[in-house]
Structure formats: C-alpha cells, structure tokens
Coordinates of C-alpha atoms in Angstrom, one line a residue:
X22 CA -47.1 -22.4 -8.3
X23 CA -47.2 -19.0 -8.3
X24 CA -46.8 -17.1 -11.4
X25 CA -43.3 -14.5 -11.0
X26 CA -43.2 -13.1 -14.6
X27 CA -39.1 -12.4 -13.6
X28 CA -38.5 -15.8 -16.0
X29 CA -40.1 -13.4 -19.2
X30 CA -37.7 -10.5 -18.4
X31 CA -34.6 -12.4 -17.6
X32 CA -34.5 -14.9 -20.9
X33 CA -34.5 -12.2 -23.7
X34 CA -31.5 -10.8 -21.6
X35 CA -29.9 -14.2 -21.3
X36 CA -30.1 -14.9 -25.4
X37 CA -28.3 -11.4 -25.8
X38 CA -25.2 -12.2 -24.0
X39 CA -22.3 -14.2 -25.3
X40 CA -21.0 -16.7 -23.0
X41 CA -17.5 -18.1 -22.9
X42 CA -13.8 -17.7 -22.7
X43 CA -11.8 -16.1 -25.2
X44 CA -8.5 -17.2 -23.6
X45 CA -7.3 -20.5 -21.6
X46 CA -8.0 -20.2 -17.9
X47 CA -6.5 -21.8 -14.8
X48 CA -7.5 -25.0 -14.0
X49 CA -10.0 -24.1 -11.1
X50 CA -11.4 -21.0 -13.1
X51 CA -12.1 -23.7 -15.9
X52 CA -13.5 -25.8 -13.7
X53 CA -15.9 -23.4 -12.6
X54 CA -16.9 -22.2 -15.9
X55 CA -17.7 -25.9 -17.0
X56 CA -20.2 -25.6 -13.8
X57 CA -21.1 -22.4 -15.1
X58 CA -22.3 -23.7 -18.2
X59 CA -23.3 -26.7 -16.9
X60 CA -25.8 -24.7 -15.0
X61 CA -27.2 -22.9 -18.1
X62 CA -27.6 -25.9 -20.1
X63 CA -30.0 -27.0 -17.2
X64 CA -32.0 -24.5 -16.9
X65 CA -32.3 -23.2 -20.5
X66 CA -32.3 -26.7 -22.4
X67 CA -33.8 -29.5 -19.6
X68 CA -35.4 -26.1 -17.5
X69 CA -35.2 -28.2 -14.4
X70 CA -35.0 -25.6 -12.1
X71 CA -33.3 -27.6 -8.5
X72 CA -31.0 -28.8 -10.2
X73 CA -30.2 -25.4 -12.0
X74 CA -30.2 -23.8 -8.3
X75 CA -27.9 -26.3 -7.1
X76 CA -25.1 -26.4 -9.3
X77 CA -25.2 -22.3 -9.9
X78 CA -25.3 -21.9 -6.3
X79 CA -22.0 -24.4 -6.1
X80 CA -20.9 -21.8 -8.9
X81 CA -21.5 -18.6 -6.9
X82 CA -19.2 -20.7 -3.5
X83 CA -16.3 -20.7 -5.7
X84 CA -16.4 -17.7 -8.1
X85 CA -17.2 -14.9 -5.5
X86 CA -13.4 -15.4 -5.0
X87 CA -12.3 -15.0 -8.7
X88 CA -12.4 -11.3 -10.5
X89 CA -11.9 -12.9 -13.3
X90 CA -15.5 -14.7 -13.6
X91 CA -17.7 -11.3 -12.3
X92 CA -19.7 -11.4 -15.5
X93 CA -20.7 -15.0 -15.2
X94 CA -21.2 -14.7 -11.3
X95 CA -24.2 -11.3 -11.8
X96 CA -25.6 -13.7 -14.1
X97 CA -25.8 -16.5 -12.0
X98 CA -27.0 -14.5 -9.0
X99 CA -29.8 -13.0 -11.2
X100 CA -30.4 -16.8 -12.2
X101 CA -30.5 -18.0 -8.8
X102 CA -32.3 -15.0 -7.4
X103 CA -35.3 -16.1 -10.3
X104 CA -35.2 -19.5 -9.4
X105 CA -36.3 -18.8 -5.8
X106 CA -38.9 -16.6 -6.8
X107 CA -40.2 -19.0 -9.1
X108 CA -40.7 -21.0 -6.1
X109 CA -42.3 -17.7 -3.7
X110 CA -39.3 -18.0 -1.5
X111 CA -39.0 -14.2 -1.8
X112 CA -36.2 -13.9 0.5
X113 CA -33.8 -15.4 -1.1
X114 CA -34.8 -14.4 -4.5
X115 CA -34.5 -11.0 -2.5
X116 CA -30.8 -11.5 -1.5
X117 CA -29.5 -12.7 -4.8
X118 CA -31.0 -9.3 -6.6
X119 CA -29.4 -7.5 -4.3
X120 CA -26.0 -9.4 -5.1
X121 CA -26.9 -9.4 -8.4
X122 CA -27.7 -5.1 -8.7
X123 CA -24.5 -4.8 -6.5
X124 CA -22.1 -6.7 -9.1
X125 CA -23.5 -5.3 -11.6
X126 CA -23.1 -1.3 -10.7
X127 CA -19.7 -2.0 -9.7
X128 CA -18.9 -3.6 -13.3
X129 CA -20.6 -0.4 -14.8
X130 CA -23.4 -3.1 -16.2
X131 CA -26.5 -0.6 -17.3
X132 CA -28.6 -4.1 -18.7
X133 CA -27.6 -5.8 -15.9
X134 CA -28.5 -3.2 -13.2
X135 CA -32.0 -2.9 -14.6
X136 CA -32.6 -6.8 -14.9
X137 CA -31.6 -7.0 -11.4
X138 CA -33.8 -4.2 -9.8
X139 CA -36.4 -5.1 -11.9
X140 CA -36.4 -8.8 -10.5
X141 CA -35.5 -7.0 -6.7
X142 CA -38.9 -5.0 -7.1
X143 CA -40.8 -8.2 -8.3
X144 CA -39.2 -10.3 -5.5
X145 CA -40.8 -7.4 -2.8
X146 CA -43.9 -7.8 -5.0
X147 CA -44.1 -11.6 -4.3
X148 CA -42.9 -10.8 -0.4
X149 CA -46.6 -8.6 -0.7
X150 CA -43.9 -5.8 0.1
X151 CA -45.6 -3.4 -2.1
X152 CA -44.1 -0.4 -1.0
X153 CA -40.5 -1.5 -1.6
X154 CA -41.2 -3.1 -4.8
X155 CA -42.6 0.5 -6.0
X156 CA -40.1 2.5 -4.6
X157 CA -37.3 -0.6 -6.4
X158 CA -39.4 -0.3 -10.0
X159 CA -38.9 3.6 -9.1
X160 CA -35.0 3.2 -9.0
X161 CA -34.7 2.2 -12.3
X162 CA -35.7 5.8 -13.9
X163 CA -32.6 7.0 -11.9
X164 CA -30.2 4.8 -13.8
X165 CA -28.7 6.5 -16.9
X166 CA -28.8 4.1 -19.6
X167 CA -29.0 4.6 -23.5
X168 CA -31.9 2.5 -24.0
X169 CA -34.4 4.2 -22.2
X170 CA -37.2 2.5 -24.0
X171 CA -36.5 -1.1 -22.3
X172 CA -35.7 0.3 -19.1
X173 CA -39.2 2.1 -20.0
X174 CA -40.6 -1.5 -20.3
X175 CA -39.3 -3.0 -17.4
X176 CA -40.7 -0.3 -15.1
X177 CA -44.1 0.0 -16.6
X178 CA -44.6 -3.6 -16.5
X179 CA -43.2 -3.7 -12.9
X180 CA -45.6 -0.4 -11.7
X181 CA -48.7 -2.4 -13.7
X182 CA -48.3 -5.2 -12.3
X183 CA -48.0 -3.5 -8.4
X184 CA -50.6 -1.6 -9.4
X185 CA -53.0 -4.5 -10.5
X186 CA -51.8 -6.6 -7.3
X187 CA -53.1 -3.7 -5.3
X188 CA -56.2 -3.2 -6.7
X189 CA -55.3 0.0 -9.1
X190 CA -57.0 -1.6 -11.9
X191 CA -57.2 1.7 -14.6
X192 CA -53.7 2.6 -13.5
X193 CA -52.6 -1.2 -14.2
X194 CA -53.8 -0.9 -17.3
X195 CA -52.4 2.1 -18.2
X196 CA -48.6 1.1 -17.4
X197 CA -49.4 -2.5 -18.9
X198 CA -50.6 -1.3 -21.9
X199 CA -47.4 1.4 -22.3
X200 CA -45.2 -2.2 -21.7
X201 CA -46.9 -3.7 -24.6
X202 CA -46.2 -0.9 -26.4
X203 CA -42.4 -0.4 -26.3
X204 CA -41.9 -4.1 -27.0
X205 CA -43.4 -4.4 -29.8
X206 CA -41.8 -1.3 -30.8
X207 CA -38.3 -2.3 -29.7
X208 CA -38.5 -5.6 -31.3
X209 CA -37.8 -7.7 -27.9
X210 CA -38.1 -11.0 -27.4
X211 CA -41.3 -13.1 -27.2
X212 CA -40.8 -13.7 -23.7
X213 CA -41.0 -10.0 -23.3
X214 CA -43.8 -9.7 -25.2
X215 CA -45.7 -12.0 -23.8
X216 CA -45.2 -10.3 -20.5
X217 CA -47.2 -7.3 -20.5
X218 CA -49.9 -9.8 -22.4
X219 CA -50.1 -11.8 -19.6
X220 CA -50.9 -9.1 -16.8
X221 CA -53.1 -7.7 -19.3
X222 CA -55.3 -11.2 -19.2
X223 CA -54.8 -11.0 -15.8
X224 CA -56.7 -7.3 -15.5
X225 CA -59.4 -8.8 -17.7
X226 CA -59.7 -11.6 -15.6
X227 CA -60.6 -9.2 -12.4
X228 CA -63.0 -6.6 -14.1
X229 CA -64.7 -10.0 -15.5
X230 CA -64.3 -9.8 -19.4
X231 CA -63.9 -13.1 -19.8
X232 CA -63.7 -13.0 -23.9
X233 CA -60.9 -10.1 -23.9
X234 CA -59.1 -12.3 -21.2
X235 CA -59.1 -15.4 -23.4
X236 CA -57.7 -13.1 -26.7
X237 CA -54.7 -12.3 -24.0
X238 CA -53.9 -15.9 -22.9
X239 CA -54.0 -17.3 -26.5
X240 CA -51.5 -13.9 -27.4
X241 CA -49.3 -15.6 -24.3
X242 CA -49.6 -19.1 -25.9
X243 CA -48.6 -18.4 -29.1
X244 CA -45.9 -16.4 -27.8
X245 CA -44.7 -19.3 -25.8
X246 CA -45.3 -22.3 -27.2
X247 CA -42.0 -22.6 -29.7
X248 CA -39.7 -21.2 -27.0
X249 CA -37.1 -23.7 -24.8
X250 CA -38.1 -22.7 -20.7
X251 CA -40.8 -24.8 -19.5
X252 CA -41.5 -22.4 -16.8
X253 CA -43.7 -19.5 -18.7
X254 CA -45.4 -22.3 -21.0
X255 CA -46.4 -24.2 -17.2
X256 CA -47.8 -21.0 -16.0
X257 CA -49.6 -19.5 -19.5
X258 CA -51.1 -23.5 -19.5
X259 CA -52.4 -23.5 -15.6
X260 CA -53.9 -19.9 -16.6
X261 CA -55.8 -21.6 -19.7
X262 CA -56.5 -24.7 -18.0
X263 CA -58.3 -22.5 -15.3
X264 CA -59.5 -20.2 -17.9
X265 CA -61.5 -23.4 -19.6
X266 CA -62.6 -24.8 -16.1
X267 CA -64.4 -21.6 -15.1
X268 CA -66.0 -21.6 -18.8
X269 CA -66.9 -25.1 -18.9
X270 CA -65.1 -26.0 -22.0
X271 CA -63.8 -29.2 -20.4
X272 CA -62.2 -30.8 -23.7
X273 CA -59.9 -27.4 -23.8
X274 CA -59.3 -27.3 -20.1
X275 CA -57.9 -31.1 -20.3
X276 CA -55.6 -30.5 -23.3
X277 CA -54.1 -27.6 -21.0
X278 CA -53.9 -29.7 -17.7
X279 CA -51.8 -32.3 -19.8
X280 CA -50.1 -29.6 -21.1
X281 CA -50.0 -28.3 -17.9
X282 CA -48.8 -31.6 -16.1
X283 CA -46.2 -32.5 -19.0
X284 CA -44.2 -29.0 -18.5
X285 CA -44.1 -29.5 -14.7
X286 CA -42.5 -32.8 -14.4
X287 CA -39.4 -31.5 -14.5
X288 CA -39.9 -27.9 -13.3
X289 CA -42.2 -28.3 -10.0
X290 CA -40.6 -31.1 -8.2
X291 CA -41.1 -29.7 -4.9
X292 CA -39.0 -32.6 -2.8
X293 CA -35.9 -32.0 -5.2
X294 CA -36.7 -28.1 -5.2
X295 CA -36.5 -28.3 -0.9
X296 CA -33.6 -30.5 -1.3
X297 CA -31.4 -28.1 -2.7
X298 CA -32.9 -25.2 -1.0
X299 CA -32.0 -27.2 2.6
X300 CA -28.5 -27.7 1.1
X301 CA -27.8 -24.2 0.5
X302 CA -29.2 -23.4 4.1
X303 CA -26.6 -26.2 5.5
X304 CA -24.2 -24.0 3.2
X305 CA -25.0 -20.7 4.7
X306 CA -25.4 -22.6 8.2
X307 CA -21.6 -23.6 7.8
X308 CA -20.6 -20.1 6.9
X309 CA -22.2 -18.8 10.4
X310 CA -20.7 -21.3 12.3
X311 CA -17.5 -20.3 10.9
X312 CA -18.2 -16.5 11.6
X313 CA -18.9 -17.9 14.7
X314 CA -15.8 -19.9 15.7
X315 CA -14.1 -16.7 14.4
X316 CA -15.6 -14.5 16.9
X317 CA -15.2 -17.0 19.3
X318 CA -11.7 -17.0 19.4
X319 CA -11.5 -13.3 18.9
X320 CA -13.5 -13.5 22.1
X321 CA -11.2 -15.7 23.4
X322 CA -8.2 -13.2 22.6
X323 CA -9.6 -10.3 24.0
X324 CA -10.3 -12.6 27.6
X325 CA -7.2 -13.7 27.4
X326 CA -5.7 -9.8 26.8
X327 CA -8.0 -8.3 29.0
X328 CA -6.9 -10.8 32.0
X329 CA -3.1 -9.7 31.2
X330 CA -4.2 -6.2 31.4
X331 CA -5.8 -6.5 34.7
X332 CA -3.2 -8.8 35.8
X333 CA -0.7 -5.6 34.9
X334 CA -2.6 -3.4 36.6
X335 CA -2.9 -5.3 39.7
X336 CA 1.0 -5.5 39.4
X337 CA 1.2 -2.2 39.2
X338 CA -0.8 -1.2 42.1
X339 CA 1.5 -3.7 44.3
X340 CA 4.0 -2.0 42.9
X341 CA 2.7 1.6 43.5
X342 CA 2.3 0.7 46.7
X343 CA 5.3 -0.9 47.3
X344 CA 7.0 2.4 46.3
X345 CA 4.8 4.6 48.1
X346 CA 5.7 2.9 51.3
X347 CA 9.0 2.3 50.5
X348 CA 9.3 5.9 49.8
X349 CA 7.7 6.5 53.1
X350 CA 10.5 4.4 54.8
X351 CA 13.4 6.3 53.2
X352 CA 11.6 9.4 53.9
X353 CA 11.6 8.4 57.5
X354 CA 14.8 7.0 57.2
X355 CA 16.2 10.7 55.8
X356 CA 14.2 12.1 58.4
X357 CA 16.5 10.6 61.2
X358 CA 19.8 10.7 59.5
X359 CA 18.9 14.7 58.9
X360 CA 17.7 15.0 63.0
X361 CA 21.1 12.7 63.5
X362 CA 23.0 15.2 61.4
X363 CA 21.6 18.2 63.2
X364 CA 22.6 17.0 66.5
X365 CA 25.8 16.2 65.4
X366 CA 26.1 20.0 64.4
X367 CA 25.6 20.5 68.2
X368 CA 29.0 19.7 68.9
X369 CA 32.6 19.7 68.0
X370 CA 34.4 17.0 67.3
X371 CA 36.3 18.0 70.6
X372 CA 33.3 17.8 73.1
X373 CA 33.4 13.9 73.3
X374 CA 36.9 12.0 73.3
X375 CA 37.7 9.0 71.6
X376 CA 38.0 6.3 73.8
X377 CA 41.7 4.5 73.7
X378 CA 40.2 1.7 72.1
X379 CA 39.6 4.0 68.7
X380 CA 43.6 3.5 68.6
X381 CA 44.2 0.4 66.2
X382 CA 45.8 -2.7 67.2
X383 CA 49.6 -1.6 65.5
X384 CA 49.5 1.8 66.9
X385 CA 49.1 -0.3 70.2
X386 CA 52.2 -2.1 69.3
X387 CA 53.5 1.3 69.3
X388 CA 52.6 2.9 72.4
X389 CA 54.4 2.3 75.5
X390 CA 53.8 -0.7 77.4
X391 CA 54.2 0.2 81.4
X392 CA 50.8 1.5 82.7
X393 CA 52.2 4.5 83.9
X394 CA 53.9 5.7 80.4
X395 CA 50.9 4.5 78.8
X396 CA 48.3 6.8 80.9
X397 CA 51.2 9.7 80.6
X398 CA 51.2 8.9 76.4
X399 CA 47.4 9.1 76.4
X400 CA 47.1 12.1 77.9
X401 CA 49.6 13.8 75.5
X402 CA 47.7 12.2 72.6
X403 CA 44.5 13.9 74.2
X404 CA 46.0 17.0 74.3
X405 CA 47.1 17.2 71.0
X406 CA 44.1 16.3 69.3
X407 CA 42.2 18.7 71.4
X408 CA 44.8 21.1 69.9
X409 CA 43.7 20.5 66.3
X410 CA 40.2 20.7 66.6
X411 CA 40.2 24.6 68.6
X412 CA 42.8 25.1 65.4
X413 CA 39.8 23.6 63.2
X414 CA 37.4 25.5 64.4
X415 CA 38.7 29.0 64.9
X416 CA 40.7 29.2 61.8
X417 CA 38.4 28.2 59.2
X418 CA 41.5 27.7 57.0
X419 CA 40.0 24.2 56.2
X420 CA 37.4 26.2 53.9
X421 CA 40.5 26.8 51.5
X422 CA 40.7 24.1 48.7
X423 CA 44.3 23.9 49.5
X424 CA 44.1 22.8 53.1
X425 CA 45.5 19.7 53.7
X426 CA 47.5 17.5 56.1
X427 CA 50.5 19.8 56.0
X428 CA 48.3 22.4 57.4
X429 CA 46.9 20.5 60.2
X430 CA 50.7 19.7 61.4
X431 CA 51.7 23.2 61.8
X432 CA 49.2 24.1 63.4
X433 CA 49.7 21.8 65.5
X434 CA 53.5 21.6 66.0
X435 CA 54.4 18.4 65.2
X436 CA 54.9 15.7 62.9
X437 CA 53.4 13.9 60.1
X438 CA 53.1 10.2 62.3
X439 CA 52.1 11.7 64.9
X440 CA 49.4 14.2 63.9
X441 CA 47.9 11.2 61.9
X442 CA 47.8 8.5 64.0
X443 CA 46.1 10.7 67.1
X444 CA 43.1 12.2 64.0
X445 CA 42.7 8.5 63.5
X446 CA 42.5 7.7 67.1
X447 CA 40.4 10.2 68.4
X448 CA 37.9 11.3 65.7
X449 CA 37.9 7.4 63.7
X450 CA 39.0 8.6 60.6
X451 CA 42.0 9.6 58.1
X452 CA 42.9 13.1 57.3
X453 CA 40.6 13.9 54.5
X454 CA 38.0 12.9 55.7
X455 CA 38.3 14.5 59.0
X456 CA 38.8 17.9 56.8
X457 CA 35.7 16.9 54.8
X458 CA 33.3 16.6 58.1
X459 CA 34.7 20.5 58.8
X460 CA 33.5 21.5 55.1
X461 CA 30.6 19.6 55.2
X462 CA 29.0 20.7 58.7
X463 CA 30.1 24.4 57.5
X464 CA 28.1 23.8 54.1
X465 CA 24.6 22.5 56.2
X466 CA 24.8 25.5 57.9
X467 CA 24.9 27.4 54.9
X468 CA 22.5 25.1 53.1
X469 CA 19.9 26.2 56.4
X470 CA 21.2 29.9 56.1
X471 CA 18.6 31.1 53.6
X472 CA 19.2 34.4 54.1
X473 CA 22.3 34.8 53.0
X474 CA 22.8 31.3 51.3
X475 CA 19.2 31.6 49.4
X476 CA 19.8 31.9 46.0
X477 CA 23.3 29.9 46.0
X478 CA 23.7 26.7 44.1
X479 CA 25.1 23.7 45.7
X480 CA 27.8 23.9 43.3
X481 CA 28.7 27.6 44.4
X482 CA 28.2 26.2 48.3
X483 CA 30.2 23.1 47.5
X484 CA 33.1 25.5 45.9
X485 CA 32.8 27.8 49.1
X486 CA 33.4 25.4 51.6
X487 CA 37.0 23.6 49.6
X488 CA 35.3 21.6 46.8
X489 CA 37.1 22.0 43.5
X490 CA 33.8 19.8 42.2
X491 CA 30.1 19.8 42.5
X492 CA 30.5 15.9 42.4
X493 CA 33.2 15.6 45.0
X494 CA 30.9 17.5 47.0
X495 CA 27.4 15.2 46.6
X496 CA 29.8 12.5 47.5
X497 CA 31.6 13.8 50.6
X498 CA 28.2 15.2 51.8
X499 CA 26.7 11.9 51.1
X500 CA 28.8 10.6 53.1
X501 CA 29.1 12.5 56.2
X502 CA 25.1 13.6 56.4
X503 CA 23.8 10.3 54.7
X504 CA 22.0 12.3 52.6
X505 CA 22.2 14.5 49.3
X506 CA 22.2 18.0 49.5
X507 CA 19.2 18.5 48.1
X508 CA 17.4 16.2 50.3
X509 CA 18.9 17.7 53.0
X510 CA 17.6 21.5 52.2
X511 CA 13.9 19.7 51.7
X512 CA 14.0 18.2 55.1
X513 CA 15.0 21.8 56.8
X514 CA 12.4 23.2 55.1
X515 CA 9.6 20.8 56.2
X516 CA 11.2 21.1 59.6
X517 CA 10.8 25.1 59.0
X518 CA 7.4 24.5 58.0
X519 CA 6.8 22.4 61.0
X520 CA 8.2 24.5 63.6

C-alpha cells in the first residue's frame, strides 16, 4: 500500500476538536450522530479503515440534509476523502476534499479549509497530477488564518513532498526541512512530526545515504509506535522492513514484517476495502438513476407540451385559414350585395310595378270581386302609388326627420287605409321602411360623393338624410344595402380603384 502521509496531518487535527452534543437532538439527528461516532471509534480505536468508510459514508447519505450536523459532516468528508487515498483511489479521495474545503469555507472553518486543501493537493499528488497538487498546496497561502506557522507546515510539507516526487531533490529538502522546523516549534502532534521525518528518509533514501535514512525512519518509529492508528505505524514498518532487506539485516527486517503484517490485519483487507467501495458506487449508481428518471420525465413533459404546442398551432393555422377564406366569402358576398345595391340605385321604386299578388290575402278580401271592378281597382291602386313615388322623389321632403306617413297622404290626397295598403302592395313593405329605402339610397350616394361628402362622418350623413341616431342609421342601412356603411364606402373605393 501506498504511503499517503494525509493520515499524519489529519489525526493531530482530529484530537483538537471536541465531539458531541451539547443539547438533546431529534431522534434521526441522534441517530446519525451515534453513526457518527460510531464511525470514529472505528477508525481511531480498531483503525479498520472499510468499515470506517462505510458507516461515515452512511453518515454523509443522511446528514448532507441536516444544518444542524455541518461540523460533523466536513469532518467525515475529510475522513472519507483520507480513507480513499489511503487506498490510491485518488478520485474519490479527490471528491471528498473538495466537499470537505467547500463545507468548510462556507462555515468560516480556517483549520478545516487548510486540512482539506492540504489533503486535495495530496490527493492530485497520488493522482501523479503534480501540477494541480502545486497549484492546491499554493492555495493555502491565500487563506487568512491566525496560525500562519501550521498553515506554513502544511504547505511546505505538501511543496517537499511534490518536489521530491518530481525529482527536485535540494528543493525537497529545503521545504521538508522548513516542516520539521515549525513543528517542533509549534508543539504539534507526533503524527505531525513524524511527517516531515518521514519524507526526509525518503530524500535520503534517493540520493543513497543509507545511514541518515535509517536515523529518519527510527525518528518515525519512535514517533509512532505509542500512538492508536495502525495506518502510519503499517507504513513507517513496510519502510523499515524494506530498509533491513536492502541492508541485509534479516533479524531486523523480520521483526518489522511481523510488525508489518500484525498492523495490516485489520487495515489492508482489500476484499472488505472493494466491498464498501462497490457499495458506495451502487449508492452513487442509484442517485444517477434517479437523476435520470427525473430527466426522464422532465423529458416526457416537455414531449408531451411540445405536442400540445404544435397541436395549437396546427389548430390555429386551420383556423387562419378558415378565416381567411371565410373572409374571402363574405368579401365576395359584400361584393354582390354592394353591385346588387348599385343597380338598385338605377331605378326608382316606380320603374318596375308590383305585381297584384304583392297585395296580401285580407286586402284581397277587400278588393272587389267581379273581374271587371277588380282590373278598374288595380289600375287606380297603380296610379296612386305611382303618385307617391314622383312625390318621393322630386320633393326630397323624406330627408326631414319629421317626415312620416301623414306626409306621404297629403301628398298624395287620400287616406290613411288606402295610402298604406297600396305602399305595401306595390313596393313590399310598411311605411317606414319605404321612407327609410328613400334615406338610405340618398345617403349611398352621398357616401360615393367624395367630393362634397369627403370629410363627413356617417353620423353627420346619417343625420342629413332623417336619422335622429348614428345607430338607427347602421341599422336601417344594414338593412336596406346588406351592408354597413363603412363596408360600403370600402367597396366603392376598390371599385374606384378598379375602374
């Protein structure tokens, strides 16, 4: 297994803090917490690292959804983050740091946020992503924290230990050296201490002083040996082990590899280790396919809205067209009432005569029933119809609002009965409306008269021609033309156009 030193960093940061409650909790946020501790116990008193990973990443399911347990949830996803890297799966140990510096900047965290870049930039290191775990180990000199001597350890020992992996061996030593330095100074812990130690050994190790190296790992040991995490003890013992192997000091290198052996039983178990690691995959699967059904039937939604919006549409156009030819209909259809109209205009009510069977079925009763008085009656009724139209029409007095049925008797010299049954018979219709047909056909003319009708309203036409109202008006004109007035001026002025 490949040494990480994130476990040295992260342990003197883990015996600083207090964990606990100081309050009673709901029932699920004491539930978690039991987890919570259940996890640390593991790790810190049996240090068996799968089953650490599993129940803090059980932990982390539950309490990303509680406030309340942010402190406990940056620790566990520095925890988790370590464990991964203990076991090179840099990814992963690469996602939790990230949670972990997240968490921790957003609860204003200084310790936190430089344990968590610190183990982001060692992650990259492990990744052989030198160039972000320098510019990470950079990051932490932009953090404004009081202690600026441990955030001065944890980026030397990170930009020694990049430097060594690349090959920098003076400039290794340099930053390593500084490490050592400020912890003894600062009084950390020996896990700290023996960090810097151990990458010392290490740059002995590659410039092939073999009796400096072995003064380094025995500082490790020592450092080691009386503390509770088997993980740093394993590695300091593989390094001696190897140490005594390449030396030929075989009694040494066996009391190491039993050493060695006895602090792995419970730490490297790779099946458990790849058990827990496929369970949080199925975890993280289950979460996709969730995404997934999601966006699934938010892609169902929009189909669904998108086939009602074209189906609209579609609807629409029938409808547009529908309209369009419908309008082209009742255009037409204006078209011949307003030719129908015009002709009309051509002649009087006069030119044509009613035939006798315009007279209704009681004025029948009326009439005389002998041929001869009935042809002699006719002819009288003729006459006197004829009478009131030439009246109509060279008077005008129809224009007068006034003009009524009293009117249309004198001029005619007659009576009441009489004068309205022959209207009836001869023209088809009752008084006022066969004073309304005069008004009307003077009003189209005036309506076509632009020159001296131009800038009139139809109101001020309507008024002109015996309307006391603009509305009587649209609706006798209506009525006699078919059409409204307005209508009517369009068509004669497409007809204008046309001529």
């Amino acid at each position: 297994m490949k040494k990480t030193g994130l476990i040295l960093l992260l342990f003197s940061w883990w015996l600083s803090m207090v964990t606990g409650c100081s309050s009673p909790a709901p029932s699920h946020e004491r539930e978690l917490l039991e987890l919570y501790a259940k996890a640390d116990s593991t790790i810190r008193l049996k240090g068996n690292y799968p089953e650490a990973l599993e129940l803090y990443l059980t932990f982390i399911s539950g309490a990303e959804q509680e406030a309340m347990l942010d402190s406990q949830l940056v620790k566990a996803y520095l925890w988790a983050g370590l464990i991964y890297a203990t076991f090179n799966d840099a990814d992963h140990a690469i996602e939790y740091n990230k949670l972990a510096y997240t968490l921790s900047r957003k609860l204003g965290n200084d310790y936190t946020s430089e344990l968590s870049l610190t183990n982001l930039a060692q992650s990259y290191k492990i990744k052989g992503d030198y160039q972000n775990a320098s510019a990470t180990a950079d990051s932490l000199l932009a953090l404004n924290v009081k202690d600026s001597r441990v955030l001065m350890f944890y980026y030397s020992i990170t930009k020694g230990e990049i430097a060594l992996q690349e090959g920098r061996n003076s400039e290794a030593l340099g930053h390593l050296r500084l490490a050592d330095s400020i912890a003894r100074a600062s009084g950390l812990s020996s896990y700290d201490r023996s960090a810097p130690l151990e990458q010392i050994a290490l740059y002995y190790e590659k410039v092939g002083i073999a009796d400096s190296q072995r003064v380094y790992l025995d500082k490790v040991w020592n450092l080691r040996r009386s503390t509770d995490d088997p993980q740093p003890k394993a590695e300091c013992a593989r390094m001696l082990m190897e140490f005594h192997v390449k030396q030929g000091n075989a009694d040494s290198a066996r009391v190491f590899q039993e050493e060695y052996f006895r602090l792995t039983d419970s730490l490297v178990n790779v099946k458990n280790f790849m058990s827990v690691n496929t369970h949080h995959l199925q975890m993280q699967m289950a979460s996709k396919k969730n995404e997934i059904d999601y966006l699934n039937r938010e892609a169902h939604f929009h189909k669904i809205f998108i086939a009602v919006v074209v189906l609209f549409l579609i609807m629409a156009i029938v409808a547009i067209i529908i309209i369009i030819r419908q309008k082209r209909n009742l255009n037409e259809s204006y078209r011949t009432l307003f030719e129908k109209g015009q002709r009309i205009m051509e002649f009087s009510p006069a030119s044509g005569a009613a035939p006798s069977s315009l007279v209704t079925a009681t004025e029948q009763e009326h009439m005389p029933a002998d041929d001869g008085n009935a042809s002699r009656e006719g002819a009288r009724n003729r006459a006197l119809y004829d009478k009131i139209v030439q009246a109509m029409e060279s008077s005008g007095e129809y224009l007068n609002p006034d003009f009524g049925l009293s009117n249309i008797v004198a001029m005619a010299g007659s009576n009441v009965a009489y004068v309205t049954k022959v209207v009836k018979a001869y023209s088809g219709q009752n008084i006022p409306a066969f004073i309304n047909e005069y008004r009307i056909r003077e009003a189209c003319r005036r309506i076509l008269d632009q020159e001296h009708y131009g800038n009139i309203t139809f109101a001020a036409i309507g008024e002109s021609v015996g309307f006391n109202t603009q509305v009587s008006f649209n609706r006798a004109f209506k009525k006699v033309t078919g059409l409204t007035p307005s209508i009517y001026q369009k068509l004669a002025e497409e007809r204008r156009k046309e001529g």
